[in-house]
Tab-separated table of C-alpha atoms and ligand atoms in Angstrom:
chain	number	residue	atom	x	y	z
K	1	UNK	CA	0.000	0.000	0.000
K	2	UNK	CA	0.670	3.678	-0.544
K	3	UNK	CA	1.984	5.038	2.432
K	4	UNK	CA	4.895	6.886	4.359
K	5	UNK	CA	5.109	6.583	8.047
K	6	UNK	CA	7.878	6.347	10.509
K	7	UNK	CA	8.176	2.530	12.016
K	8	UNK	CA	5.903	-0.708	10.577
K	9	UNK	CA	6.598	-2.196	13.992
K	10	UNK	CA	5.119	0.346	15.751
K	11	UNK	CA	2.079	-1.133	14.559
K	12	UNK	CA	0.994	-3.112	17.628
K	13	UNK	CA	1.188	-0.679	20.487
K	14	UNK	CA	-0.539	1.859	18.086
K	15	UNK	CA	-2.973	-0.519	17.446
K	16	UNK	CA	-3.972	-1.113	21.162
K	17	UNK	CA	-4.196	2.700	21.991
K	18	UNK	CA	-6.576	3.008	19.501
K	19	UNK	CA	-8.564	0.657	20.486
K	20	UNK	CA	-8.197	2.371	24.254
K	21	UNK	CA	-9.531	5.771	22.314
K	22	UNK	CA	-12.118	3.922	20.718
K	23	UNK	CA	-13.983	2.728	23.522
K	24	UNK	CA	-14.643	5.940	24.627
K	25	UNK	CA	-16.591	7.169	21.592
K	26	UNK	CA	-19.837	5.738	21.556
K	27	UNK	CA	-21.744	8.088	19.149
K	28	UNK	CA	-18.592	7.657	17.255
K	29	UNK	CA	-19.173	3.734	17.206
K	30	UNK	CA	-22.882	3.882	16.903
K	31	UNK	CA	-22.564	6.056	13.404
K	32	UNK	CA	-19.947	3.014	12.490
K	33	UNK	CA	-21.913	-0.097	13.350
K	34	UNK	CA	-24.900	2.000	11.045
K	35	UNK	CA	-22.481	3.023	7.993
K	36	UNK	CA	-21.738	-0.882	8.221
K	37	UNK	CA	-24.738	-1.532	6.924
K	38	UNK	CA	-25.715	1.397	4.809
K	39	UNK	CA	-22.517	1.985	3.115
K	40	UNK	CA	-23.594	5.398	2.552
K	41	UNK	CA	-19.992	6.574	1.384
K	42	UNK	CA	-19.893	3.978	-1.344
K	43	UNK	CA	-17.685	4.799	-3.938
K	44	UNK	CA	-16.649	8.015	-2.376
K	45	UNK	CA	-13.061	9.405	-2.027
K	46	UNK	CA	-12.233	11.281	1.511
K	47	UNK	CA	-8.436	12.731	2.034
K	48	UNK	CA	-8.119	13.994	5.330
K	49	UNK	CA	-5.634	16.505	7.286
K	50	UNK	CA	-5.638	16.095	10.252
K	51	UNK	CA	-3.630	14.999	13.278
K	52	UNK	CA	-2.842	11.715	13.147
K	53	UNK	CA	-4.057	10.287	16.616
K	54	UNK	CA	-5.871	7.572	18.045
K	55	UNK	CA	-9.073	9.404	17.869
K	56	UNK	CA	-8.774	10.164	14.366
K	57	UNK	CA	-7.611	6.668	13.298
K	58	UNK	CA	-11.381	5.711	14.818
K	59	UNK	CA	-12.726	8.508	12.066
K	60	UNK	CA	-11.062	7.261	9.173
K	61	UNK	CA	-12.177	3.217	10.206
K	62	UNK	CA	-15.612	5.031	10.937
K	63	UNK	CA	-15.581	6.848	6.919
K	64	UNK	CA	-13.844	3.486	5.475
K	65	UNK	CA	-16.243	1.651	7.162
K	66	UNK	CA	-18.937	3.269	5.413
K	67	UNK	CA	-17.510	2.312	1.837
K	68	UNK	CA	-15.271	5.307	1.564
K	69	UNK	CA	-11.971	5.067	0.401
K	70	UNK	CA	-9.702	7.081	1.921
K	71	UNK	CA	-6.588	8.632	2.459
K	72	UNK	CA	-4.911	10.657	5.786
K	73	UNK	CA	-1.654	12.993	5.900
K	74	UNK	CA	-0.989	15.146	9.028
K	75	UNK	CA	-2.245	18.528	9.810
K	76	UNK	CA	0.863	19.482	11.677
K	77	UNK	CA	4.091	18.340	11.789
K	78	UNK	CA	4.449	16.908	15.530
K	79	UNK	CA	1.307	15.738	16.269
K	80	UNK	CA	1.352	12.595	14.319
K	81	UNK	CA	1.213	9.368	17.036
K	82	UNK	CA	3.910	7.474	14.950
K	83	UNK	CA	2.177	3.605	16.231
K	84	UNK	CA	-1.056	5.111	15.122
K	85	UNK	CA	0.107	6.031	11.808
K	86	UNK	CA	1.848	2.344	11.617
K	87	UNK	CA	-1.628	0.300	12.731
K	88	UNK	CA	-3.209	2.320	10.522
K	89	UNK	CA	-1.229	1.357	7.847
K	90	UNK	CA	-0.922	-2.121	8.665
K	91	UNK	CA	-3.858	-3.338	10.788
K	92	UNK	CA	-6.881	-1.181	8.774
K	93	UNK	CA	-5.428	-0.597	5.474
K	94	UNK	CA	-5.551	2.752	5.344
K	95	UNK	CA	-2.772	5.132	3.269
K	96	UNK	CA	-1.319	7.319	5.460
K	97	UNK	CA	1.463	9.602	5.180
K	98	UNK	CA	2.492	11.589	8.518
K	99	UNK	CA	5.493	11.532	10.924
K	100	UNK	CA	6.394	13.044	13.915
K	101	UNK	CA	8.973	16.012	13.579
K	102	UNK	CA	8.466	16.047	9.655
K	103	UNK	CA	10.243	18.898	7.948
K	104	UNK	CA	7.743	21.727	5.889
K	105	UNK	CA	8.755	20.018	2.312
K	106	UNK	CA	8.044	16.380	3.828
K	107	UNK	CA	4.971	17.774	5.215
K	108	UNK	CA	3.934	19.177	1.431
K	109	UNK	CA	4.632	16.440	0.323
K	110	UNK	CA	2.492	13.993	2.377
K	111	UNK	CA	-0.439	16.722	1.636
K	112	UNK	CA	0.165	16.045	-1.629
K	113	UNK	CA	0.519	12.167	-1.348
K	114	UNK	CA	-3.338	12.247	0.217
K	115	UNK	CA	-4.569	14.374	-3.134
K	116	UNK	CA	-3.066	12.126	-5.554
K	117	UNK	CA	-5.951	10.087	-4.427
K	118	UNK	CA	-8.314	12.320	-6.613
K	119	UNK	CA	-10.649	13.109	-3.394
K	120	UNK	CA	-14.424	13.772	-3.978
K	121	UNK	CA	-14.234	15.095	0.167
K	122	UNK	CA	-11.453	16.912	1.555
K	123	UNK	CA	-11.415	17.037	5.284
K	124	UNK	CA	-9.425	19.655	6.959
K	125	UNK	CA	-7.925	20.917	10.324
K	126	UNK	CA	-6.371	24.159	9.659
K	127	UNK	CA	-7.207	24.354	5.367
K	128	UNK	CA	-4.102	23.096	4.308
K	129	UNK	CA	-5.603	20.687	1.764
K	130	UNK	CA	-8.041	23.665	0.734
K	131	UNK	CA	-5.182	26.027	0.380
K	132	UNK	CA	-2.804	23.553	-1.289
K	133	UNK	CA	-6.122	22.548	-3.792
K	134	UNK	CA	-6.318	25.666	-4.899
K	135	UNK	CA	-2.808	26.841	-5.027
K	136	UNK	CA	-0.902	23.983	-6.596
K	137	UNK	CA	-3.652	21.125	-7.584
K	138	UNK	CA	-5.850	23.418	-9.480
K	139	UNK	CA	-6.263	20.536	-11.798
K	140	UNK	CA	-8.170	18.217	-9.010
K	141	UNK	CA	-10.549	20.556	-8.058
K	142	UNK	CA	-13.815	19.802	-10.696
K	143	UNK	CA	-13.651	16.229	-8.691
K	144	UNK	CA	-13.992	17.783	-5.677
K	145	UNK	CA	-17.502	17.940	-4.383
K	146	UNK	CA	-16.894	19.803	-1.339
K	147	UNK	CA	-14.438	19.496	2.086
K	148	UNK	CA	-15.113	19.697	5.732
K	149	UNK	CA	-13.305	21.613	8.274
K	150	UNK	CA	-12.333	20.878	11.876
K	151	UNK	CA	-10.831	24.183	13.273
K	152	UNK	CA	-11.378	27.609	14.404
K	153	UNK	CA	-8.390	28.868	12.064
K	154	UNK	CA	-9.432	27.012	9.179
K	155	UNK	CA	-12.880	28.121	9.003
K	156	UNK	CA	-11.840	31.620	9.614
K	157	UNK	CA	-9.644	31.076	6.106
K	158	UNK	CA	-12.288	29.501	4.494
K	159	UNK	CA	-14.347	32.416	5.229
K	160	UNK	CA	-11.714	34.757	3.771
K	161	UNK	CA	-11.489	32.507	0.608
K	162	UNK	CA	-15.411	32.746	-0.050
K	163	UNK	CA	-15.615	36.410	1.078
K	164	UNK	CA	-12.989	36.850	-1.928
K	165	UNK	CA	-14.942	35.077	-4.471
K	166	UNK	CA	-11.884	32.729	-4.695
K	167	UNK	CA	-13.358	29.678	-2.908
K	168	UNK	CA	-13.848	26.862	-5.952
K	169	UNK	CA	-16.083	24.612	-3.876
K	170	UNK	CA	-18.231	24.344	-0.916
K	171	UNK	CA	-16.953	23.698	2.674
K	172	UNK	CA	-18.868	22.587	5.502
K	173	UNK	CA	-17.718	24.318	9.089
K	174	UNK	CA	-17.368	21.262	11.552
K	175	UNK	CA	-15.377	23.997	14.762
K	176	UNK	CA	-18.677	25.908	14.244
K	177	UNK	CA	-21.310	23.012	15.172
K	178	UNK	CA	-22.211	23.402	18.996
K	179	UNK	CA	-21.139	20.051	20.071
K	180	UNK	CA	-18.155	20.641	18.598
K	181	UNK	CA	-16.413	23.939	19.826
K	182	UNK	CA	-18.570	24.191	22.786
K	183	UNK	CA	-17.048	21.038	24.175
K	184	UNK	CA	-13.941	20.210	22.236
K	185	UNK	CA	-12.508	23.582	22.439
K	186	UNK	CA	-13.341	24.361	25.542
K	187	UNK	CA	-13.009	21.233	27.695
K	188	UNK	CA	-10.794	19.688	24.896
K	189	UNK	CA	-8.175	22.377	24.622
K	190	UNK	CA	-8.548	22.784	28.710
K	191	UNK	CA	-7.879	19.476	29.725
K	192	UNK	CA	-5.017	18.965	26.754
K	193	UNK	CA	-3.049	22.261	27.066
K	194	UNK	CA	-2.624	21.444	31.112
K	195	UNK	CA	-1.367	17.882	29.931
K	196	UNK	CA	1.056	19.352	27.202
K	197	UNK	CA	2.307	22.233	29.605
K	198	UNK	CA	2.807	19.488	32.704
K	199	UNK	CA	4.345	16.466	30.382
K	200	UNK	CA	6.546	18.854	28.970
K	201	UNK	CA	7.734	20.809	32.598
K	202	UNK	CA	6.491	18.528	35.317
K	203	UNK	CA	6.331	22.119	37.070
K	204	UNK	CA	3.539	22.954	40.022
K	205	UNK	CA	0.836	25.121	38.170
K	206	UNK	CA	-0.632	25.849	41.747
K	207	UNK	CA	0.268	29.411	43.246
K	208	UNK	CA	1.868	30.388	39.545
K	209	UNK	CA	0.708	33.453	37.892
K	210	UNK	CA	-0.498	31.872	34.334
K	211	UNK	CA	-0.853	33.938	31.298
K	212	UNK	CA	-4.259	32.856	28.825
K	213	UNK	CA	-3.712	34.723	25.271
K	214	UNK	CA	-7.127	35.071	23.463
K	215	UNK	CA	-10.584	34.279	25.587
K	216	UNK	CA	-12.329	32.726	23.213
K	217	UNK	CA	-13.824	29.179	23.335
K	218	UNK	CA	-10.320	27.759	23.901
K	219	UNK	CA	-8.987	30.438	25.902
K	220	UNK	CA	-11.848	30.134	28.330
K	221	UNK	CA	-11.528	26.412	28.479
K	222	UNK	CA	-7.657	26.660	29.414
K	223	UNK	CA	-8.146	29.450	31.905
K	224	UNK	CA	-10.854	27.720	33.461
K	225	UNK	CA	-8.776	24.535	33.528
K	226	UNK	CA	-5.481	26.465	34.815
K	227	UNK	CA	-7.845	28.053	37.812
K	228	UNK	CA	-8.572	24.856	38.596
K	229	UNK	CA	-5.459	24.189	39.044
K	230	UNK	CA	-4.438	26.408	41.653
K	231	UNK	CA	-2.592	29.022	39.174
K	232	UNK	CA	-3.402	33.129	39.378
K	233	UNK	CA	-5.267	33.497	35.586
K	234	UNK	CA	-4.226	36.795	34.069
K	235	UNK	CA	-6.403	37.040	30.818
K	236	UNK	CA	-4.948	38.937	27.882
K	237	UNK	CA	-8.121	40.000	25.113
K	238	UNK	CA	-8.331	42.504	22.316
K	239	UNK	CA	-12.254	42.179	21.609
K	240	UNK	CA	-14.775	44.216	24.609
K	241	UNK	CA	-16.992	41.512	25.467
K	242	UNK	CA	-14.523	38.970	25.430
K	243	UNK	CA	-12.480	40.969	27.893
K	244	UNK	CA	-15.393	41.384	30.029
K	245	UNK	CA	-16.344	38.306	30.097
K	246	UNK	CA	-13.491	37.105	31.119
K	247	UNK	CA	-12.973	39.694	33.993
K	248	UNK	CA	-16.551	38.782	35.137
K	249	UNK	CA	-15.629	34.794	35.071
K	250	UNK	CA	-13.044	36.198	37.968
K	251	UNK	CA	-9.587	36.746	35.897
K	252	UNK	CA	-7.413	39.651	36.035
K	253	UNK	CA	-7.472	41.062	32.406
K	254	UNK	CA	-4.260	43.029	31.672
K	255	UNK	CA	-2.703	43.627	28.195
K	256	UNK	CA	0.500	41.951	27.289
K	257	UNK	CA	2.470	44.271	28.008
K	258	UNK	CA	2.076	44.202	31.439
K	259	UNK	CA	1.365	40.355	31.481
K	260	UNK	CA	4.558	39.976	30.443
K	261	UNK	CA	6.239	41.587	33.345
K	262	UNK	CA	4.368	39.159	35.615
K	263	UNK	CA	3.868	35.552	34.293
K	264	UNK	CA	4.816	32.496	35.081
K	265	UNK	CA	3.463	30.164	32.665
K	266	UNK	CA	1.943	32.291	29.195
K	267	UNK	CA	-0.281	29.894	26.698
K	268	UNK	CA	-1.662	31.728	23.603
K	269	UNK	CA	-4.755	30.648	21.959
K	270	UNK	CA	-5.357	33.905	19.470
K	271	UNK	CA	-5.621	32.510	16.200
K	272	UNK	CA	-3.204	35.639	15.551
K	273	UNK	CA	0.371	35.807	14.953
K	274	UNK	CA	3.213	37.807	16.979
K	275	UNK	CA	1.188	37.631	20.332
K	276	UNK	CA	4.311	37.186	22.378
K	277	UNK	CA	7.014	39.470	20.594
K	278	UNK	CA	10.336	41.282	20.885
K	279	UNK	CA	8.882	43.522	23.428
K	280	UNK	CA	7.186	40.678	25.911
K	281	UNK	CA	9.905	38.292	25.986
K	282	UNK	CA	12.472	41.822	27.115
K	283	UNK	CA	10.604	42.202	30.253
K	284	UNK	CA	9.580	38.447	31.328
K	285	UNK	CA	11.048	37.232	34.218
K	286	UNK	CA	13.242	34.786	34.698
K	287	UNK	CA	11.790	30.766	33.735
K	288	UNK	CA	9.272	32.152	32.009
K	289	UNK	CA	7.661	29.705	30.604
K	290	UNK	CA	6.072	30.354	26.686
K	291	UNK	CA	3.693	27.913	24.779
K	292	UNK	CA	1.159	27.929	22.232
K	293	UNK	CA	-2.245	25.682	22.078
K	294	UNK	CA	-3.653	27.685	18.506
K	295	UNK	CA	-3.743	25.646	15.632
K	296	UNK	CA	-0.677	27.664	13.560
K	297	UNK	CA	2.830	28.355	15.348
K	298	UNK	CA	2.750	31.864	14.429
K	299	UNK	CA	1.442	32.899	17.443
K	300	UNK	CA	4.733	33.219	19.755
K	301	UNK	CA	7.262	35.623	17.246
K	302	UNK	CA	10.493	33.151	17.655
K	303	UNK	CA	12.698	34.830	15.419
K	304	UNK	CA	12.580	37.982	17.069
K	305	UNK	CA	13.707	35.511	20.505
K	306	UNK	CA	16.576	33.815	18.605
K	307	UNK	CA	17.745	37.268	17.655
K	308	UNK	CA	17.713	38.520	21.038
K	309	UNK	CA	19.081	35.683	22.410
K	310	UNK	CA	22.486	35.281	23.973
K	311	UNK	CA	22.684	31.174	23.508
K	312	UNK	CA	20.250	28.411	23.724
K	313	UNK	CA	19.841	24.673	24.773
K	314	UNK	CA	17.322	21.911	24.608
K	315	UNK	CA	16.752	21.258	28.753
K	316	UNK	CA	14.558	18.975	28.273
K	317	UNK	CA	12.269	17.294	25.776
K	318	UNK	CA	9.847	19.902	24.450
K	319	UNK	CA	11.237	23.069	26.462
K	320	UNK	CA	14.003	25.320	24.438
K	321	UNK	CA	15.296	27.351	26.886
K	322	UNK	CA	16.619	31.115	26.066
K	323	UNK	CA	19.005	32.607	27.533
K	324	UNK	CA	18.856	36.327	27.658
K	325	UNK	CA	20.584	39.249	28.860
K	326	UNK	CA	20.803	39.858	32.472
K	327	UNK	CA	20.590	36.465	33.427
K	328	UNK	CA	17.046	35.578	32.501
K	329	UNK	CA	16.046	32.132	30.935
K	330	UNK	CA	13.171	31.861	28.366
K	331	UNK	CA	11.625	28.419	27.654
K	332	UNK	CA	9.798	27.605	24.986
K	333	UNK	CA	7.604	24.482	24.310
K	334	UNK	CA	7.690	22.520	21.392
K	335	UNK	CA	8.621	25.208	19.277
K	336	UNK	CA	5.308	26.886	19.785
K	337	UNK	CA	3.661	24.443	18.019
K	338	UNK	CA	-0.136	23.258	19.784
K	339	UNK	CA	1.662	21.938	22.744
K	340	UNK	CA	-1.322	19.793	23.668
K	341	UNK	CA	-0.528	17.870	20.666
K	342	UNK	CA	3.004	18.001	20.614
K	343	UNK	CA	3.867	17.311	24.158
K	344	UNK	CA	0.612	15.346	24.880
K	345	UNK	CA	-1.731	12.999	22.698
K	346	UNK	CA	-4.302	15.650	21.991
K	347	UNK	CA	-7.965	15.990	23.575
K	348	UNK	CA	-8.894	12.988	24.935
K	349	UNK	CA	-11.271	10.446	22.989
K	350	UNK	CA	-14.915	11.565	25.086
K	351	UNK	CA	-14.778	14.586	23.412
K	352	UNK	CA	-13.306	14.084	20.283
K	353	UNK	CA	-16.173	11.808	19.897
K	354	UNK	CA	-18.843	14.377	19.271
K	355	UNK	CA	-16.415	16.267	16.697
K	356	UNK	CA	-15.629	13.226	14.658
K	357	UNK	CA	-19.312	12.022	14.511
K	358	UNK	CA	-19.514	15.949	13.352
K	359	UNK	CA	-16.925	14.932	10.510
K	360	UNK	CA	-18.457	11.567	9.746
K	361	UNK	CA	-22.043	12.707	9.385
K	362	UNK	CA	-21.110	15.793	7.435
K	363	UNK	CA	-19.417	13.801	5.258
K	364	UNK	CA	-22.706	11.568	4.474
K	365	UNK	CA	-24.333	14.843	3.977
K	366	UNK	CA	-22.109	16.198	1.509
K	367	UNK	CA	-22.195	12.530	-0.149
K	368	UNK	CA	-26.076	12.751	0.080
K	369	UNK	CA	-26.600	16.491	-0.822
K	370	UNK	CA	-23.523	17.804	-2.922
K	371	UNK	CA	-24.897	18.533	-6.696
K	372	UNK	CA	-27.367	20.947	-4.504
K	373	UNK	CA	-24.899	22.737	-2.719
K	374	UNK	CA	-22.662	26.685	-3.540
K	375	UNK	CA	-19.412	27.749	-3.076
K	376	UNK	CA	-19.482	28.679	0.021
K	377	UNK	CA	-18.935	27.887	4.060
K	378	UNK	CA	-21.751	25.644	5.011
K	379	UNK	CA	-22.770	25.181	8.963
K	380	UNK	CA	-23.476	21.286	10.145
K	381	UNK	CA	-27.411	20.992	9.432
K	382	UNK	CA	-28.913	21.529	13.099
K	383	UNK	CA	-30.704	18.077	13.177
K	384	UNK	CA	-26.833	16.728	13.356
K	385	UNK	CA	-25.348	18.478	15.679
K	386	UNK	CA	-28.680	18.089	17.831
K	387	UNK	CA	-28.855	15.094	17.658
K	388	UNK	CA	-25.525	14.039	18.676
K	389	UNK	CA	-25.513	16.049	21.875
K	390	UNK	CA	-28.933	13.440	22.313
K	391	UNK	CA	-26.566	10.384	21.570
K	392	UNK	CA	-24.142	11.853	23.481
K	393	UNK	CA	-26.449	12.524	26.795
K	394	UNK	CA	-27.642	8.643	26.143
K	395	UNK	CA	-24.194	7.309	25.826
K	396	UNK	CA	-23.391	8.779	29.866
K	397	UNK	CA	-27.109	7.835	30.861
K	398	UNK	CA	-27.937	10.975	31.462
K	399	UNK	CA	-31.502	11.856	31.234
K	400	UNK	CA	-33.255	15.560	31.110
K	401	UNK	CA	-36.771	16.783	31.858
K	402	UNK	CA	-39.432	16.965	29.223
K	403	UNK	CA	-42.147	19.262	29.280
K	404	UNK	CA	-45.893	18.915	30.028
K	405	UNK	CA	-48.754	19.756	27.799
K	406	UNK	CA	-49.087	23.393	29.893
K	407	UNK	CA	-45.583	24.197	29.684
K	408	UNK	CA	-45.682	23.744	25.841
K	409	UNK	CA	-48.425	25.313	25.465
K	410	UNK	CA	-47.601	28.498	27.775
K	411	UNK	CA	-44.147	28.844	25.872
K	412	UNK	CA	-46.475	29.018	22.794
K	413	UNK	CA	-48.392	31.686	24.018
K	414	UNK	CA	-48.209	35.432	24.503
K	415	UNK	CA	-51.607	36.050	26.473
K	416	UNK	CA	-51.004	35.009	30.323
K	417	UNK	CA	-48.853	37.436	32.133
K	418	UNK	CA	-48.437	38.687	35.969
L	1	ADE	N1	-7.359	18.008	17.841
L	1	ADE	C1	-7.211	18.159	19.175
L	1	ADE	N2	-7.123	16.987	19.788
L	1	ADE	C2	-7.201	16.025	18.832
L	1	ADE	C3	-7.169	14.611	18.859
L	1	ADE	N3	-7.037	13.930	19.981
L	1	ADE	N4	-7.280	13.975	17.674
L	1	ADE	C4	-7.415	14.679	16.529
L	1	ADE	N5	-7.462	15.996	16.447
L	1	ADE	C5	-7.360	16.682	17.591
């Protein structure tokens, strides 16, 4: 088979880990036992980027499963889980082409590797096959029905490219279905950034004064998460409501510039680039520690550190520490990459359930509903997402209320007042 990975006999260890993942996503599983049967991907092709983990090796079995035939790559270049890319290979028989610490032309390369299979659906985290589609495989495109899209980032290109008239075919916004970034990218990116920052330091979060770039979904998952953990959460925001939201969920709101004076731990989750610059890293103290969790490694301006840097030395796995004038150490985590997925395994498998049964049932959709559909960014129908946060409550046995006959009717009705 077609496929470039790191280590064939990686294969078994990868292969048990996944199934560890796996039996944690029960909507995921339930969508799988049904595309069994229905095979309603037959004869479709489905490249996905995206990282290359046990939860997405359940996907791609899930999209196989339903008579796709398929193709991965990675959507960055450390968060491929080398033994998941080598059972997938070798124990489902699916081409994939990601490893760990691949350089930018190796990563092109395996983007382009996952084309050549002449996809119908492209599924994305971060746009890279999008962007590479239209940049370089302009000839692929009239096969394309439409892609699907995992991230904040991506969709926020996506929405560029159609806003420009330049997107060629329509994309469906996965990060923007509510059981998607209300859960993943808040308790995902929570849970995961903590793991990344604590694998890669073993440090004591408690009593620290920890830095959250960006409140958004992610941002207020991760300072929620680092609260919890006994840190002081300073909350750095350009957008009003964000800001005050975040001063109202209790966090001291400052601007980076006087974060930066202060922090013991700093985590952006922007979206932006240069968040941490020249000017922060100058006035940090000494062990600062600097990471990323947004999708691109933009976010933390390391050229402007090398430059002011004195030396530098790899302390420990994942932390590059700088040293700077006047005795002050900067470290770094895995080169600012998502450190939840470079230093840890990702968001755990619970969660990543309800966005991959997003991925899966968008991609019947598409399959289903493509010669009807523009060129532009779609949202996942409401039914979907709806009902998985239904299969989702079943799957933990959780049960709500429903309402009476009155209560229906009196939410109906404008007549009965005081
Ligand atoms: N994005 C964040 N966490 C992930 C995971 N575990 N698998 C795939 N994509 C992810």
């Amino acid at each position: 088979m077609n496929a470039d990975i790191k280590d064939s006999s990686l294969a078994a260890k990868g292969k048990l880990r996944i199934e560890w993942a796996n039996q944690n996503m029960p909507v995921l599983n339930l969508i799988r036992e049904r595309f069994l049967k229905e095979k309603p991907l037959h004869g479709v092709t489905i490249a996905a980027c995206l990282h290359v983990t046990t939860e997405t090796a359940s996907l791609m079995r899930t999209l196989k499963d339903g008579g796709a035939d398929v193709a991965l790559c990675a959507s960055n270049p450390l968060s491929t889980q080398d033994d998941v890319a080598a059972s997938l290979v070798h124990d489902y028989d699916i081409p994939t082409f990601a490893i760990c610490g691949e350089d930018n032309d190796t990563y092109y390369k395996h983007i382009n590797s996952a084309l050549d299979l002449q996809p119908n659906i492209t599924m994305d985290d971060g746009a890279d096959l999008v962007s590479t589609l239209h940049s370089k495989r302009t000839e692929l495109i009239p096969n394309v029905w439409a892609g699907t899209e995992e991230t904040t980032t991506g969709v926020i290109r996506l929405k560029s490219m159609a806003n420009d008239k330049v997107l060629k075919f329509p994309v469906v916004a996965v990060n923007d279905a509510e059981t998607k970034h209300f859960f993943d990218n808040r308790y995902g990116t929570g849970q995961s950034t903590i793991d990344g920052i604590v694998r890669a330091t073993n440090r004591l979060l408690a009593g620290t004064n920890f830095v959250v770039a960006g409140y958004g979904w992610c941002g207020r998952g991760l300072a929620s998460r680092a609260h919890g953990m006994g840190a002081n959460v300073i909350v750095t925001e350009i957008d009003p409501l964000k800001g005050l939201e975040a001063v109202m969920d209790g966090f001291r709101v400052l601007p980076m510039s006087e974060a930066a004076a202060i922090g013991d731990f700093f985590c952006t989750v922007t979206g932006n680039k240069h968040v941490i610059r020249k000017e922060h890293f100058e006035i940090m103290k000494d062990g600062a520690i600097v990471c990323n969790s947004g999708h691109f490694n933009v976010e933390i301006d390391l050229d402007a550190l090398e430059k002011i840097a004195v030396g530098k030395r790899e302390i420990r796995e994942f932390v590059m520490e700088y040293k700077l004038t006047g005795n002050r150490r900067v470290n770094v985590l895995a080169d600012g990459r998502l450190v939840n997925l470079a230093a840890a395994e990702g968001h755990p498998s619970s969660v990543m359930d309800m966005s991959f049964a997003n991925q899966a049932l968008a991609a019947e959709w598409v399959a289903k509903n493509h010669k009807n559909l523009e060129k532009k960014v779609y949202v996942v129908p409401t039914d979907i997402d709806k009902n998985i946060s239904k299969l989702k409550l079943q799957s933990m046995k959780v049960k709500l209320d429903v309402l009476t006959p009155e209560q229906e009717r009196y939410l109906a009705s404008w007549q009965e007042g005081t």
